[in-house]
PDB file of C-alpha atoms and ligand atoms in Angstrom:
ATOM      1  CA  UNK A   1     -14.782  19.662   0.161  1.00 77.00           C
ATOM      2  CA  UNK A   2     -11.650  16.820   0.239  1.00 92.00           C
ATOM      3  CA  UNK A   3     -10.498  15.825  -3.272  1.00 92.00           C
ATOM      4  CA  UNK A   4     -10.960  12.250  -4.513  1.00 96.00           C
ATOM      5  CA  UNK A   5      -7.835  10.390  -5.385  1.00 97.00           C
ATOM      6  CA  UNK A   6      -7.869   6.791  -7.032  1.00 97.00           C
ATOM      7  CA  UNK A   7      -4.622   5.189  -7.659  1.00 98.00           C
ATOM      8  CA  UNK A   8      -3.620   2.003  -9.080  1.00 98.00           C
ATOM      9  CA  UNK A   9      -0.361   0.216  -8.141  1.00 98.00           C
ATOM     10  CA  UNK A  10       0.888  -2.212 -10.379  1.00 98.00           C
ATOM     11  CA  UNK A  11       3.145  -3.279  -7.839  1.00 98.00           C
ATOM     12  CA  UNK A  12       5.562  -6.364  -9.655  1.00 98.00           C
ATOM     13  CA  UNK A  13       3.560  -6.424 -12.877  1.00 98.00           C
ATOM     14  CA  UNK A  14       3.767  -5.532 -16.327  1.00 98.00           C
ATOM     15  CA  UNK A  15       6.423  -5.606 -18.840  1.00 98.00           C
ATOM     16  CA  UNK A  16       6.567  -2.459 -21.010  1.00 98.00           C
ATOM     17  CA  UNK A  17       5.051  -2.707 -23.444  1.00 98.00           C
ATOM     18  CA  UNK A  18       2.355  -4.482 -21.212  1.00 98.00           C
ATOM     19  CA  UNK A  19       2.182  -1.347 -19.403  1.00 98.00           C
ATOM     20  CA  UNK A  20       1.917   0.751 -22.410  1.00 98.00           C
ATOM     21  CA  UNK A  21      -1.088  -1.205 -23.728  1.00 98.00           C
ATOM     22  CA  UNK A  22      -2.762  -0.973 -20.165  1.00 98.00           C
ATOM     23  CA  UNK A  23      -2.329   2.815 -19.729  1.00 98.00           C
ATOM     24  CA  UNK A  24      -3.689   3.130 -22.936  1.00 97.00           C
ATOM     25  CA  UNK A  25      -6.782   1.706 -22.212  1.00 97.00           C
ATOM     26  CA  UNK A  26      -7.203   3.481 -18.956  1.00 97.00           C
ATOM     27  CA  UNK A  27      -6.557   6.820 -20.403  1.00 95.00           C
ATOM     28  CA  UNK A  28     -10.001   7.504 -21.967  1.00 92.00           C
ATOM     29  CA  UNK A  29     -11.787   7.380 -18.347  1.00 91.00           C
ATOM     30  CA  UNK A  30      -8.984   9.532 -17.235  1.00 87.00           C
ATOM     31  CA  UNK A  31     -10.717  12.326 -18.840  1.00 80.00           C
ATOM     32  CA  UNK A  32     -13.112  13.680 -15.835  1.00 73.00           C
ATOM     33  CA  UNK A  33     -10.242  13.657 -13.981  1.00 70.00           C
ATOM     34  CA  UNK A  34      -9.020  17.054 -12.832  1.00 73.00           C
ATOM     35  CA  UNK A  35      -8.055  19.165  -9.535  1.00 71.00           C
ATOM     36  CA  UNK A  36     -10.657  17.649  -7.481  1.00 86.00           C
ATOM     37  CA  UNK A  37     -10.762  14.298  -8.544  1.00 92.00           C
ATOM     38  CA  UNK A  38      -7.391  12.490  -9.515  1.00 95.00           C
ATOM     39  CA  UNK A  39      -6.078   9.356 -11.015  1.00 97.00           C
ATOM     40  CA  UNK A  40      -2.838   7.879 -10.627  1.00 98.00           C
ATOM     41  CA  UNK A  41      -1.152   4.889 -11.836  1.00 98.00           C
ATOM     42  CA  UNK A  42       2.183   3.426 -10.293  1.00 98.00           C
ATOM     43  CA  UNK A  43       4.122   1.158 -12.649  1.00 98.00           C
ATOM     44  CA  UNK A  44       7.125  -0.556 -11.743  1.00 98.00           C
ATOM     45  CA  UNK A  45      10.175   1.423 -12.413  1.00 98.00           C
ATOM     46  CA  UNK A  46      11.301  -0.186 -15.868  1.00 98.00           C
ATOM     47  CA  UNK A  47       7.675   0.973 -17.624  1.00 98.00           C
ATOM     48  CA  UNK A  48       7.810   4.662 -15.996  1.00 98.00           C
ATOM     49  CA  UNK A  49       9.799   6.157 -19.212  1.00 98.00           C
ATOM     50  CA  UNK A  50       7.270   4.704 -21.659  1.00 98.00           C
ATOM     51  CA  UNK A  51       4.215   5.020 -19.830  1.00 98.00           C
ATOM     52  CA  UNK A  52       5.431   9.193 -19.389  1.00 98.00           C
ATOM     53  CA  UNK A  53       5.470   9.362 -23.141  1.00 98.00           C
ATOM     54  CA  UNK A  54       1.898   8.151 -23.429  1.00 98.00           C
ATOM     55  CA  UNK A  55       0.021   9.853 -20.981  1.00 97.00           C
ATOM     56  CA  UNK A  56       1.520  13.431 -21.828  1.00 95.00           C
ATOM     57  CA  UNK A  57      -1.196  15.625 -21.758  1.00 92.00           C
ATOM     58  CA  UNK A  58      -3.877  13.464 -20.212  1.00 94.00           C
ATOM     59  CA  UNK A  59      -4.764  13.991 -16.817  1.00 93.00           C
ATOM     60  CA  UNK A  60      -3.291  10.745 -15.798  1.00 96.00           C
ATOM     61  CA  UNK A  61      -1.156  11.300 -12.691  1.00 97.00           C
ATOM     62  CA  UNK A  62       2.053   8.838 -12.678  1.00 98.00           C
ATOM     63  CA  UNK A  63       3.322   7.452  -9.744  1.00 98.00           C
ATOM     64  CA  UNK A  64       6.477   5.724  -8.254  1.00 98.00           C
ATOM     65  CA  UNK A  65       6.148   2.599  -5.930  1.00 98.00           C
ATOM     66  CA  UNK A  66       8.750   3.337  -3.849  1.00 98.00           C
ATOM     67  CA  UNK A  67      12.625   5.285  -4.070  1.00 98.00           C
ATOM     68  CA  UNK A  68      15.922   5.234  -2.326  1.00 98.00           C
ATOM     69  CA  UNK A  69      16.655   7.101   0.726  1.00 98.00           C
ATOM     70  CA  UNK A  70      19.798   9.444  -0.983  1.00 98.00           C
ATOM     71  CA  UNK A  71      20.225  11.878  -3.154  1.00 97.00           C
ATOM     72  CA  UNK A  72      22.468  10.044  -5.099  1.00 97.00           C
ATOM     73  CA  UNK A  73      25.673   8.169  -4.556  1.00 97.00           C
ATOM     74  CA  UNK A  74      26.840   4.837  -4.631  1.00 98.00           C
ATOM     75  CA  UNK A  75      23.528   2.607  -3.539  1.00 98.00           C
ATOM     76  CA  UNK A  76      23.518  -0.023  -5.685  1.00 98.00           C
ATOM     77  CA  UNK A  77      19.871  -1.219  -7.000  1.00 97.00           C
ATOM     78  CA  UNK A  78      18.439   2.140  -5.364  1.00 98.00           C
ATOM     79  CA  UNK A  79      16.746   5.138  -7.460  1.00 98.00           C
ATOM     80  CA  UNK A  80      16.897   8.281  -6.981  1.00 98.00           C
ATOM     81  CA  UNK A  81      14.465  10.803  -6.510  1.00 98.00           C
ATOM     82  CA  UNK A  82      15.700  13.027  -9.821  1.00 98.00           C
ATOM     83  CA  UNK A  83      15.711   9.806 -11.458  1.00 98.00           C
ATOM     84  CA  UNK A  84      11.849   9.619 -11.098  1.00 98.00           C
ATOM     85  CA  UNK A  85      12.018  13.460 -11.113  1.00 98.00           C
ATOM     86  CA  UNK A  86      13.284  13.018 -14.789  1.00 98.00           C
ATOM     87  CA  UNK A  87      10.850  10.374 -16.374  1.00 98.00           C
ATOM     88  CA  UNK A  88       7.496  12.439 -14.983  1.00 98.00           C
ATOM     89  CA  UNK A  89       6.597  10.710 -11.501  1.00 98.00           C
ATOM     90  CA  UNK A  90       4.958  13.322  -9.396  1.00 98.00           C
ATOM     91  CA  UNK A  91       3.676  11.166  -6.543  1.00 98.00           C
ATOM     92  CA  UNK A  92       5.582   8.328  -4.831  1.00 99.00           C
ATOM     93  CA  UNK A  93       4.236   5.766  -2.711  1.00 99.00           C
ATOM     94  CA  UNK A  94       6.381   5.391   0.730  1.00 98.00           C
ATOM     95  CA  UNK A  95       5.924   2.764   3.165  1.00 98.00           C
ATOM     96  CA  UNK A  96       3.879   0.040   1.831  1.00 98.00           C
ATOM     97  CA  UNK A  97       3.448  -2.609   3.659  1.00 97.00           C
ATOM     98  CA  UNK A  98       5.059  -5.224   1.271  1.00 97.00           C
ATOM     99  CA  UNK A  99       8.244  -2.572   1.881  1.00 98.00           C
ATOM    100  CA  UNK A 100       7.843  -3.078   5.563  1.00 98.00           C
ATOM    101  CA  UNK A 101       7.275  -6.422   6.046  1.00 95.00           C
ATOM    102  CA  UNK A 102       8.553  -8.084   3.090  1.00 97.00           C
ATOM    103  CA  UNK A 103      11.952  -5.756   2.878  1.00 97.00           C
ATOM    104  CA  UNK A 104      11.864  -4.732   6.386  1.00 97.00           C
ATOM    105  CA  UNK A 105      11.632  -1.132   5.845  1.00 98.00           C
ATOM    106  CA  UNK A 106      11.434   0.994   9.287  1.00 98.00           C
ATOM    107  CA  UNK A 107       9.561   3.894  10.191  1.00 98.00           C
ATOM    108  CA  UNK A 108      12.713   5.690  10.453  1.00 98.00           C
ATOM    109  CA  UNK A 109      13.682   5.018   6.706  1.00 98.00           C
ATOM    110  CA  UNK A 110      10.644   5.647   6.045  1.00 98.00           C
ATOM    111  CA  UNK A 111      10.714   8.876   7.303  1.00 98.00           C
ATOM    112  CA  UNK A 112      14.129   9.751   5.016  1.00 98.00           C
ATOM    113  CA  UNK A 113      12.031   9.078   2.209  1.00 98.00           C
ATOM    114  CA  UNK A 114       8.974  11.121   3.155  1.00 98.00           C
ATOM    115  CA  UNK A 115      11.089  14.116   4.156  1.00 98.00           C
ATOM    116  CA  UNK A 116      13.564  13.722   0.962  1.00 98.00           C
ATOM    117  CA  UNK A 117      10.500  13.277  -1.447  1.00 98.00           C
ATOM    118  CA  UNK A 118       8.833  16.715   0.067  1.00 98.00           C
ATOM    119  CA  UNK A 119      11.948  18.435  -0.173  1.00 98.00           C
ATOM    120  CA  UNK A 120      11.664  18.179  -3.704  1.00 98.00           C
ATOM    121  CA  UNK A 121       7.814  19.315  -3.199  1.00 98.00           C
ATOM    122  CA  UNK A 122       6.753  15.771  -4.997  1.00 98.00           C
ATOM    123  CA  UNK A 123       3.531  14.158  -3.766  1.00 98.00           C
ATOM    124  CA  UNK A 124       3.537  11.624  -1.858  1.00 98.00           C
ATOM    125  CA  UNK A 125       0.883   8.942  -0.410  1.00 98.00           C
ATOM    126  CA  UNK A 126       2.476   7.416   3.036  1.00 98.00           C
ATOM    127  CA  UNK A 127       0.403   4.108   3.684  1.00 98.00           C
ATOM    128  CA  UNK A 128      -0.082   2.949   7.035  1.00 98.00           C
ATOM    129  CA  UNK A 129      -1.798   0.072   8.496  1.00 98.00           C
ATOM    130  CA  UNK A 130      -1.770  -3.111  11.295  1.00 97.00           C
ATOM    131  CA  UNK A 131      -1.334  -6.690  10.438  1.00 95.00           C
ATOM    132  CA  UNK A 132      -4.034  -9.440  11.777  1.00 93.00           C
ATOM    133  CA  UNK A 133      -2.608  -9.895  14.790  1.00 93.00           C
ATOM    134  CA  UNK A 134      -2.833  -6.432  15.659  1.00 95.00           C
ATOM    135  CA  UNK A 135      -6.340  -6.066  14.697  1.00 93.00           C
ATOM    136  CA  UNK A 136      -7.101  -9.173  16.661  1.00 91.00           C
ATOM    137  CA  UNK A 137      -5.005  -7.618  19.945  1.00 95.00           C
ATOM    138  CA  UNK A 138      -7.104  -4.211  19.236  1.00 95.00           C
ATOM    139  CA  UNK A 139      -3.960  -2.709  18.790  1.00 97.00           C
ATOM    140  CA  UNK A 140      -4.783  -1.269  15.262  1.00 97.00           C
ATOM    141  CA  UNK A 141      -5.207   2.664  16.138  1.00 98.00           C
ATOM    142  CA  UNK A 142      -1.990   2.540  18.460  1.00 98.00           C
ATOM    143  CA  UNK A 143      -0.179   1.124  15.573  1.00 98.00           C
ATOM    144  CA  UNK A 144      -1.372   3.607  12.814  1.00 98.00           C
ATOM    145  CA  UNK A 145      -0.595   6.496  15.287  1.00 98.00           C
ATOM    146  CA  UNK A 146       2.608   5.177  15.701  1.00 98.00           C
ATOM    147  CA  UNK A 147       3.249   5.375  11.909  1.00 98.00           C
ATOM    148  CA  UNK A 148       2.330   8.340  11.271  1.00 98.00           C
ATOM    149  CA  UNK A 149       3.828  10.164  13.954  1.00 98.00           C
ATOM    150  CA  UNK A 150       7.217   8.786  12.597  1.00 98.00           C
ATOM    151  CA  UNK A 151       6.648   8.770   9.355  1.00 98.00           C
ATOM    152  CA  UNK A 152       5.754  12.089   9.433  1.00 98.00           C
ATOM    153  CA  UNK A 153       8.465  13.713  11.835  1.00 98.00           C
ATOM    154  CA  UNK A 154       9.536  16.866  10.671  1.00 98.00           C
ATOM    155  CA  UNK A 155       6.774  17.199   8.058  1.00 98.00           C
ATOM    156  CA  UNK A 156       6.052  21.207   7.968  1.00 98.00           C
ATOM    157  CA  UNK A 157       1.893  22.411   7.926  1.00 97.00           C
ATOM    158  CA  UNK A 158       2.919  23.414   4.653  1.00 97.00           C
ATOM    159  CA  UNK A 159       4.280  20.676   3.390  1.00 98.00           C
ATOM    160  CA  UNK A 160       1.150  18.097   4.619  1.00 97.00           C
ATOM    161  CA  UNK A 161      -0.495  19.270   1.319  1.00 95.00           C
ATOM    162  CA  UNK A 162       1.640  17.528  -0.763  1.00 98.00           C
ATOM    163  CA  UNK A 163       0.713  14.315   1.926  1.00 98.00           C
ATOM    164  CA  UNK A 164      -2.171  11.725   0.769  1.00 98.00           C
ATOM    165  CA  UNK A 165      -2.642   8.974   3.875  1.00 98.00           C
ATOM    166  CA  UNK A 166      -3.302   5.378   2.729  1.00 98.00           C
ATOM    167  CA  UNK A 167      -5.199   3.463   4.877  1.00 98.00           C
ATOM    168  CA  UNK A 168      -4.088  -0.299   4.264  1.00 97.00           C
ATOM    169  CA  UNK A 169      -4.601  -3.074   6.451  1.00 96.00           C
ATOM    170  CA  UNK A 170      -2.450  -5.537   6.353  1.00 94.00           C
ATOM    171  CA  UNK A 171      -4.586  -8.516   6.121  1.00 92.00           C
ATOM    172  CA  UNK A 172      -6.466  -7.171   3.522  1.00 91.00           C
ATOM    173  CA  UNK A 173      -4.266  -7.004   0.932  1.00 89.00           C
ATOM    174  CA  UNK A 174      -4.136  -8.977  -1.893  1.00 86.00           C
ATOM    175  CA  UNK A 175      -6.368 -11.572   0.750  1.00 87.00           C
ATOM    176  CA  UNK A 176     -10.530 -10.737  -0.929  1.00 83.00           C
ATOM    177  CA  UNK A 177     -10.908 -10.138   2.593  1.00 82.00           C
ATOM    178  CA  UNK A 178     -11.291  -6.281   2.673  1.00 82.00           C
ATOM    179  CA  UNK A 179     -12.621  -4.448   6.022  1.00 86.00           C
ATOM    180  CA  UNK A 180     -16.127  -3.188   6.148  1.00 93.00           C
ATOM    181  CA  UNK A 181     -16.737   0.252   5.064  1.00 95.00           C
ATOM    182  CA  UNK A 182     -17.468   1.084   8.741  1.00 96.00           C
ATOM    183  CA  UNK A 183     -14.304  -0.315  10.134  1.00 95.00           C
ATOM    184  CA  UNK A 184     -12.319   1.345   7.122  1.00 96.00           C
ATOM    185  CA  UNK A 185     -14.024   4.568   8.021  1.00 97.00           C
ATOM    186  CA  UNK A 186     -13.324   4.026  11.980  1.00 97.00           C
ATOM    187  CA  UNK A 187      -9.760   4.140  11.285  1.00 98.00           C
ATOM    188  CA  UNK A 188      -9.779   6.864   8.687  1.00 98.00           C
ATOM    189  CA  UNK A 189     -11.737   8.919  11.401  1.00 98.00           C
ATOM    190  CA  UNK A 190      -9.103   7.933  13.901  1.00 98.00           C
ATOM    191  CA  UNK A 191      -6.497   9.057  11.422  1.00 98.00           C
ATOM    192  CA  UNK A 192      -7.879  12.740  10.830  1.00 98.00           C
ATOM    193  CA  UNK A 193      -8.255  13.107  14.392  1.00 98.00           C
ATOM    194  CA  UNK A 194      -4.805  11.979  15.099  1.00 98.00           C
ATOM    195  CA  UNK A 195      -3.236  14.700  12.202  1.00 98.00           C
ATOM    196  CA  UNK A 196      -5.619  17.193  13.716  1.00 97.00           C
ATOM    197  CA  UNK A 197      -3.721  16.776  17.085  1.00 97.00           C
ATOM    198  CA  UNK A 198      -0.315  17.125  15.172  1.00 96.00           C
ATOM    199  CA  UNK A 199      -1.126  19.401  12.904  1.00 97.00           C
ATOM    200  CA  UNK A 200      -4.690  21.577  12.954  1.00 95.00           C
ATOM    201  CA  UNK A 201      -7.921  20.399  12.654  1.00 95.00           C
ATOM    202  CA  UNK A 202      -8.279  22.610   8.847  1.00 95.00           C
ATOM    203  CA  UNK A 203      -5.413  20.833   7.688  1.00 96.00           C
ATOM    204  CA  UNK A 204      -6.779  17.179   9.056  1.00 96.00           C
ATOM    205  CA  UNK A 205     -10.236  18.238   7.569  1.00 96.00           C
ATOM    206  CA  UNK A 206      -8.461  18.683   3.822  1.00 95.00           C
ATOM    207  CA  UNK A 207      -6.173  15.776   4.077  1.00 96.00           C
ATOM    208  CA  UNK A 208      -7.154  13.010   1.681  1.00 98.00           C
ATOM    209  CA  UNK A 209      -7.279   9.759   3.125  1.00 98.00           C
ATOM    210  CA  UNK A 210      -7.629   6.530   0.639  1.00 98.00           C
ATOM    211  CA  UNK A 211      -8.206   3.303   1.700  1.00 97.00           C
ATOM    212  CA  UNK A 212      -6.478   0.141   0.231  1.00 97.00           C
ATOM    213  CA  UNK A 213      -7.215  -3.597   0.311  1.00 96.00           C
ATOM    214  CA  UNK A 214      -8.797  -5.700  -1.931  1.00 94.00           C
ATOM    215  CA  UNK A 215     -11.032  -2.975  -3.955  1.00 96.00           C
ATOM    216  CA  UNK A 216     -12.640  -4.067  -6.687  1.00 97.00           C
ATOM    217  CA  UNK A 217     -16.046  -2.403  -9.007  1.00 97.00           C
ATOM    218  CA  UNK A 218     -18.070  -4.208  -6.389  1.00 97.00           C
ATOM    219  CA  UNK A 219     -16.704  -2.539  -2.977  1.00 96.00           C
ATOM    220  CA  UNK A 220     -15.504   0.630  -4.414  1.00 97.00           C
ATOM    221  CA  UNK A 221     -18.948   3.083  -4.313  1.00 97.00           C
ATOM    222  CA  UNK A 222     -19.629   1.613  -1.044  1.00 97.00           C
ATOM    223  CA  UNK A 223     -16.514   2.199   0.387  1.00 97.00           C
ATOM    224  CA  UNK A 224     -16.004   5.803  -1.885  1.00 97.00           C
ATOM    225  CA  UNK A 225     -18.889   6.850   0.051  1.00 96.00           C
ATOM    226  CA  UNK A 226     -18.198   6.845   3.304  1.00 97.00           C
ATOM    227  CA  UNK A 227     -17.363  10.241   5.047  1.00 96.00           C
ATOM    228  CA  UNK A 228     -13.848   9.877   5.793  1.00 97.00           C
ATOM    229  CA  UNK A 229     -12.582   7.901   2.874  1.00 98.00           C
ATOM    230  CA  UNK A 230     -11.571   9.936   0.064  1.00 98.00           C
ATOM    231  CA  UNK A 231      -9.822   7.802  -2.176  1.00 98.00           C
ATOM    232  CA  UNK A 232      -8.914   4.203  -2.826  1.00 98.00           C
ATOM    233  CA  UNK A 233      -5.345   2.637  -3.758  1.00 98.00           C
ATOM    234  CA  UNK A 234      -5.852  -0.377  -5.620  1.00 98.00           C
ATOM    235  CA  UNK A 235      -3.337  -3.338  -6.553  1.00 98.00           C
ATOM    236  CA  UNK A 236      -4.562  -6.288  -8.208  1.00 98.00           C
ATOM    237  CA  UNK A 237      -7.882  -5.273  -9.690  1.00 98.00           C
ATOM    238  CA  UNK A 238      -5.587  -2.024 -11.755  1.00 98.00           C
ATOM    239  CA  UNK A 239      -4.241  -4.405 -14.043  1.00 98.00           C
ATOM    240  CA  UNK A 240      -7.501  -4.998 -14.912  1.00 98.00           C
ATOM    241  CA  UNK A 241      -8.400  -1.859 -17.398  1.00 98.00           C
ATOM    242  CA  UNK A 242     -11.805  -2.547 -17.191  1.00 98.00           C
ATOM    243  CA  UNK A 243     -12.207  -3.374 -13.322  1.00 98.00           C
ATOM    244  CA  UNK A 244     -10.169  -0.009 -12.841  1.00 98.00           C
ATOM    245  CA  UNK A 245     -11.938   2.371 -14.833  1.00 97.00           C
ATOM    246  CA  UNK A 246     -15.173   0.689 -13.109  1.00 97.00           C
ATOM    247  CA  UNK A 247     -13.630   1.719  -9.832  1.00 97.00           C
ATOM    248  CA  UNK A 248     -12.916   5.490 -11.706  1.00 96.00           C
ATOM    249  CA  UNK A 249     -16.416   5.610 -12.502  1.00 95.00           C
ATOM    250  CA  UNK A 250     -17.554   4.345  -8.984  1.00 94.00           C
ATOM    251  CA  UNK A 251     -21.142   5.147  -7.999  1.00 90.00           C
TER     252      UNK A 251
HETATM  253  P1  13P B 301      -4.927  -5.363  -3.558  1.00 66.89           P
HETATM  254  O1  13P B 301      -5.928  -4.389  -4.122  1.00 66.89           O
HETATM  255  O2  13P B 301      -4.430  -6.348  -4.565  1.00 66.89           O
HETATM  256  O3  13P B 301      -5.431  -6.016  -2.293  1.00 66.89           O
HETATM  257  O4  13P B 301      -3.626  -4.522  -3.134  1.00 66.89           O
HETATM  258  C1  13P B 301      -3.784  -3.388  -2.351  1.00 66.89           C
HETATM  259  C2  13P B 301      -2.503  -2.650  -2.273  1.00 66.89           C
HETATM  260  O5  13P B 301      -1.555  -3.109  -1.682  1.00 66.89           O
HETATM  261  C3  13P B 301      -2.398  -1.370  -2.985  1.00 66.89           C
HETATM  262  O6  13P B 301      -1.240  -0.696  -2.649  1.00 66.89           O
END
């Protein structure tokens, strides 16, 4: 049996003492969570410090939206991964789209950050997923395949457990448009097949995969209850407490 994993990203949002008043509501419905069914929140980097001192001893997961490349050094407007290391993150978030098409991240940086994150055995969740014209082309799987076997280059077996896949299309992001839960599952079937080619098929079988795009209460359940989708990664409906301990508490 896969764990669940639902995780918010807050994405440019929330001041904080915003964010301190929002993870304070979300905390309560926090409380099933455990080993086998997780909750994460990703504020932006100035709220991570506060938002560590409130959720100490919940089982509210925090996570990063991103991190630099280095160790350390002179990178100016980078940070570090002992800089999130230090204020509690233990999952970061690597490759989202808005990094790859807004700020023109490459699979290849990518890939610094996946391997430099699992170094330091944090979690990560690498999301992956094509743009409309892709879809439209029927290019999606080639392009998903393509992302994960560079984003995950030189990822160990025994490292993929610290690996959560998040399946985000492009064009349904932030759009209301999200893809049916049979197209969402299609790809998340594609994508355990794919790891089960570079990896082993009891690896793929344990290897959480969340979809992301446009979940809200409404979509989650159906969506949660699909075979092959074992999570959800949700951006504008978490700064909603109410709409994200709804999705928590999907049915
Ligand atoms: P929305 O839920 O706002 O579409 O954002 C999804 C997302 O990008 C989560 O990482």
């Amino acid at each position: 049996m896969r764990n669940i994993f639902i995780a918010g990203n807050w994405k440019m949002h929330k001041t904080s003492k915003e964010a301190e008043a929002l993870v304070k509501a979300i905390i309560p419905a926090s409380h099933n969570a455990d080993g086998k069914k997780k909750v994460m929140i990703a504020p932006p980097f100035t709220a991570l410090y506060v938002v560590n001192t409130v959720i100490k001893g919940t089982n509210l997961m925090l996570g990063a939206q991103n991190m630099g490349p280095e160790e350390k050094g002179a990178h100016t407007g980078e940070i570090s991964i002992g800089m999130l290391m230090d204020v509690g993150v233990s999952v970061v978030i690597l490759g989202h789209s808005e990094r790859r098409h807004v700020y023109q991240e490459n699979d290849e940086l990518i890939n610094r950050k996946v391997k430099l994150a699992l170094k330091h055995k944090m979690e990560i969740i690498l999301c992956v997923g094509e743009t409309l014209d892709e879809r439209e082309s029927g290019a999606t799987n080639k392009v998903v395949e393509e992302q994960l076997k560079r984003g995950l280059n030189g990822v160990s077996e025994e490292q993929l457990s610290k690996v959560t896949i998040a399946y985000e299309p492009v064009w349904a992001i932030g759009t209301g448009k999200t893809a049916t839960p049979q197209d969402a599952d299609d790809t998340h079937s594609f994508i355990r097949d794919f790891l089960s080619s570079l990896y082993s098929s009891a690896l793929a079988d344990e290897l959480v995969i969340q979809y992301g795009g446009s979940v809200k209460p409404h979509n989650a359940g159906e969506l949660m209850n699909m075979s092959n989708i074992d999570g959800v990664l949700v951006g504008g409906a978490s700064l909603i407490a109410e709409d994200f301990i709804k999705i928590i508490n999907y049915e």
